Amino acid sequence: MINQAIIPLAGLGTRLLPLTKSFPKEMWPLGKVSILERILSECLSAGIKEIFLIISDRKKIIKDYFESDKEFEKKIFKNKKALQQLNILKKYKKKIKFVFQNKPLGLGDAVNTCKNKITSSHFLLVLPDDVIINSNCSKELITAHYKYKSSVVAIKKVSDRDVNRYGIVGYSAKNRNHLKINQFVEKPTIQTSPSNYAIIGRYILSKKIFKSLASKTKGKLGEIQITDAMQNLLISNEKFTGCIFKGKYLDCGTLDGYIKSFNEVGKN
Ligand code: G1P
């Protein structure tokens, strides 16, 4: 059963400074709810029961947001509507746990902070920069995991210009919207890229990934990359499937992307 998820939130948000200096972008609204709540609801509707939110001391505001605040509730207790709105957060409270990553050493290192928390053979990893609307991408990946008995990553074809922004997969076979992956490369140049299929932030990973991350080998940008750890697992015969997901991808990792995404959800 896939019932645990990891959401890394300890990044410094450098692409969106100064806006992210004291208010994490994951808390920014996207339509009527925050980016993070959209991601959490996707996880819960995909059947996830326990979610590890990786934060840092700088991002304690995320923990405060979900924690109940009796003093504040007392102040607004006469305002039923306000209380009702506040109580929306309660559905997440029991499902989320906070893990701290205080040195931003990369996505691979963030995932590694949960190595002793994952109890089943596979888990879901969701990156909050990548919002996917209109279809539950995590659910699609879980279905593909059971079908192919493999690890799975969400993928999408990107333009030549964009391959150097993403982890890219190479593949040996394609069955409709599923690829049999035979290579992972983090942010290649177009000349060295094995394809135009980019990894978008949803992964079903085997617990074996933690062994692969243990070496703490630094990759692109001097960071410990999850893509490199997946490539190592692939070499040691772990099966990986790429799932071309049905939903619409909203890139919230850049300011332009966020503004476009906000306008897009406003249409719904
Ligand atoms: C991360 C991953 C990359 C993936 C991307 C998806 O990169 O390292 O492989 O394609 O997320 O958004 P980042 O956006 O943190 O640079």
XYZ file of C-alpha atoms and ligand atoms in Angstrom:
284
model
C 0.000 0.000 0.000
C 1.228 3.496 -0.766
C 0.027 5.496 2.206
C 2.925 7.785 3.085
C 4.045 10.931 1.275
C 6.971 13.323 1.525
C 6.652 17.015 0.599
C 9.937 18.973 0.672
C 9.371 22.593 1.709
C 12.737 23.650 3.099
C 14.043 25.305 -0.097
C 15.188 28.932 0.166
C 12.789 30.192 -2.495
C 15.625 32.126 -4.159
C 13.888 32.289 -7.556
C 11.127 34.434 -6.023
C 13.036 36.771 -3.701
C 12.303 39.146 -2.053
C 8.679 37.940 -1.951
C 9.661 34.650 -0.328
C 12.004 36.140 2.298
C 9.561 35.858 5.181
C 6.507 34.260 3.548
C 7.109 30.855 1.886
C 5.743 30.550 -1.628
C 4.004 27.283 -0.734
C 1.681 29.396 1.424
C 0.808 31.754 -1.419
C -2.779 31.511 -2.618
C -3.607 29.769 -5.860
C -7.277 30.579 -6.346
C -9.028 30.337 -2.997
C -6.546 28.038 -1.248
C -2.803 27.975 -0.757
C -0.498 26.051 -3.091
C 0.300 23.695 -0.209
C -3.334 22.912 0.571
C -3.881 21.985 -3.077
C -0.965 19.568 -2.840
C -2.215 18.149 0.472
C -5.710 17.579 -0.881
C -4.255 15.763 -3.883
C -2.379 13.444 -1.480
C -5.424 12.776 0.705
C -7.675 12.006 -2.272
C -5.002 9.595 -3.517
C -5.377 7.622 -0.264
C -2.307 8.927 1.589
C -2.634 8.629 5.364
C 0.615 10.164 6.614
C 2.404 13.154 5.084
C 5.873 14.349 6.080
C 6.362 18.059 5.498
C 10.060 18.878 5.391
C 10.608 22.410 6.634
C 13.436 24.486 8.095
C 13.593 26.902 11.027
C 13.051 29.732 8.536
C 9.796 28.139 7.464
C 8.185 27.493 10.864
C 5.308 29.679 9.704
C 4.063 26.600 7.781
C 3.847 24.618 11.044
C 2.076 27.521 12.772
C -0.485 27.644 9.983
C -1.629 24.067 10.563
C -1.319 24.044 14.360
C -4.488 24.870 16.301
C -4.404 28.242 18.056
C -6.839 28.233 20.990
C -6.213 31.907 21.845
C -7.119 32.990 18.329
C -10.167 30.700 18.264
C -11.368 32.289 21.516
C -11.104 35.727 19.909
C -13.295 34.795 16.968
C -15.645 32.283 18.635
C -18.733 34.461 18.040
C -18.055 34.626 14.334
C -19.360 31.235 13.174
C -18.378 31.776 9.541
C -14.797 32.683 10.421
C -14.510 29.651 12.704
C -15.881 27.413 9.986
C -13.289 28.735 7.532
C -10.519 28.182 10.066
C -11.702 24.645 10.764
C -11.050 23.662 7.139
C -7.435 23.167 8.220
C -8.377 20.517 10.780
C -8.691 17.791 8.147
C -4.919 17.957 7.601
C -3.817 18.186 11.227
C -3.829 14.455 12.030
C -2.219 13.468 8.749
C 0.803 15.775 8.700
C 4.110 15.534 10.544
C 6.991 17.985 10.407
C 10.602 17.037 9.732
C 13.423 19.610 9.771
C 16.126 20.063 7.136
C 18.131 23.092 8.193
C 20.905 22.927 5.602
C 19.580 23.226 2.052
C 21.764 20.516 0.500
C 19.341 19.613 -2.268
C 16.189 17.639 -2.975
C 17.913 14.274 -2.455
C 19.095 15.360 0.972
C 15.596 16.615 1.861
C 14.087 13.222 1.006
C 16.819 11.519 3.013
C 15.673 13.274 6.215
C 12.676 10.893 6.168
C 14.692 7.683 5.833
C 13.597 6.366 9.227
C 9.963 7.383 8.798
C 9.008 5.356 5.744
C 7.521 2.040 6.818
C 6.203 0.501 3.577
C 8.105 -0.578 0.466
C 7.199 2.534 -1.590
C 6.163 6.117 -0.903
C 4.907 9.168 -2.758
C 7.107 12.243 -3.220
C 5.397 15.495 -4.246
C 7.166 18.746 -5.135
C 5.062 21.780 -4.274
C 6.377 23.942 -7.146
C 4.454 21.701 -9.491
C 0.691 21.989 -9.239
C -1.351 19.682 -11.444
C -5.041 20.455 -11.872
C -8.054 18.710 -13.472
C -6.865 15.162 -12.670
C -5.208 13.635 -9.591
C -1.654 12.951 -10.763
C -0.608 11.148 -7.545
C -3.513 8.731 -8.018
C -2.466 8.068 -11.640
C 1.075 7.282 -10.493
C -0.148 4.915 -7.787
C -2.270 3.048 -10.372
C 0.758 2.794 -12.705
C 2.883 1.535 -9.786
C 0.533 -1.405 -9.227
C 0.169 -2.099 -12.965
C 3.894 -2.190 -13.738
C 5.155 -3.191 -10.282
C 7.748 -0.459 -10.574
C 8.791 2.925 -9.291
C 7.039 5.692 -11.237
C 7.705 9.332 -12.127
C 5.307 11.855 -13.652
C 6.537 13.110 -17.016
C 5.627 15.686 -19.632
C 7.095 16.589 -23.019
C 8.851 19.972 -22.872
C 10.367 22.198 -25.548
C 14.080 22.023 -26.474
C 14.541 25.337 -24.700
C 13.249 23.929 -21.400
C 15.095 20.591 -21.075
C 17.885 22.202 -19.026
C 15.374 23.191 -16.312
C 14.270 19.642 -15.495
C 15.296 16.084 -14.757
C 14.951 14.274 -18.110
C 14.259 10.591 -18.799
C 15.518 8.308 -21.555
C 13.306 5.330 -22.480
C 13.448 2.000 -24.270
C 9.713 1.392 -24.880
C 6.426 3.299 -24.917
C 2.979 1.900 -24.191
C 0.395 4.680 -24.764
C 1.096 7.119 -21.934
C 3.667 4.958 -20.147
C 7.407 4.822 -20.820
C 9.901 2.181 -19.774
C 12.701 4.379 -18.429
C 16.353 3.499 -19.068
C 18.055 6.739 -18.072
C 17.729 9.751 -15.781
C 19.738 12.962 -16.242
C 19.363 16.113 -14.150
C 19.115 19.329 -16.178
C 21.023 18.214 -19.313
C 21.825 20.465 -22.244
C 19.644 19.867 -25.297
C 22.686 18.295 -27.020
C 23.107 15.663 -24.290
C 19.435 15.172 -23.402
C 18.137 11.608 -23.982
C 14.613 12.902 -24.816
C 12.249 15.806 -24.237
C 10.325 14.014 -21.478
C 10.790 15.980 -18.243
C 10.122 14.807 -14.711
C 7.358 16.882 -13.139
C 7.246 16.776 -9.324
C 5.441 13.503 -8.561
C 7.314 10.270 -7.815
C 6.523 6.832 -6.415
C 9.845 5.675 -5.022
C 11.093 2.504 -3.461
C 12.534 2.647 0.024
C 15.778 1.479 -1.637
C 16.294 5.108 -2.692
C 17.615 5.838 0.813
C 20.587 3.507 0.271
C 21.281 5.284 -2.960
C 21.091 8.683 -1.218
C 23.350 7.575 1.631
C 26.514 8.258 -0.393
C 25.572 11.977 -0.339
C 27.221 12.424 -3.734
C 26.791 15.962 -5.000
C 25.453 16.384 -8.526
C 24.165 19.336 -10.598
C 24.460 22.710 -8.822
C 26.576 21.066 -6.100
C 23.404 19.565 -4.578
C 22.390 16.023 -3.660
C 19.969 15.204 -6.474
C 17.106 12.710 -6.330
C 17.564 12.219 -10.097
C 21.104 10.867 -9.557
C 19.854 8.512 -6.823
C 17.177 7.213 -9.231
C 19.797 6.705 -11.949
C 21.865 4.628 -9.485
C 18.830 2.487 -8.664
C 18.100 2.044 -12.367
C 21.645 0.726 -12.877
C 21.076 -1.775 -10.092
C 17.980 -3.054 -11.930
C 15.138 -1.153 -10.262
C 12.271 -0.752 -12.759
C 11.023 2.791 -13.428
C 7.931 3.792 -15.389
C 7.324 7.292 -16.737
C 3.673 8.296 -16.614
C 2.505 11.024 -19.010
C -0.158 12.412 -16.705
C -3.581 13.634 -17.859
C -3.933 16.819 -15.796
C -2.762 20.337 -16.567
C 0.649 21.298 -15.192
C 0.984 24.687 -13.516
C 4.583 25.713 -12.885
C 4.646 27.696 -9.642
C 8.446 27.680 -9.371
C 8.997 31.077 -11.021
C 7.170 34.386 -10.606
C 5.918 34.384 -14.209
C 4.813 30.769 -13.801
C 2.981 31.592 -10.573
C 1.171 34.577 -12.127
C 0.129 32.460 -15.140
C -0.996 29.674 -12.800
C -3.068 32.083 -10.728
C -4.824 33.355 -13.847
C -5.390 29.777 -15.015
C -7.109 28.632 -11.785
C -9.157 31.830 -11.799
C -10.778 30.594 -15.019
C -12.176 27.481 -13.281
C 13.450 19.450 -9.381
C 14.094 18.135 -9.811
C 13.962 17.941 -11.319
C 12.499 18.002 -11.714
C 11.885 19.329 -11.227
C 10.391 19.336 -11.472
O 14.202 20.523 -9.921
O 15.455 18.143 -9.422
O 14.508 16.701 -11.694
O 12.385 17.889 -13.108
O 12.099 19.511 -9.817
O 9.865 20.585 -11.168
P 14.083 22.035 -9.365
O 12.786 22.587 -9.892
O 14.078 21.940 -7.875
O 15.258 22.755 -9.905
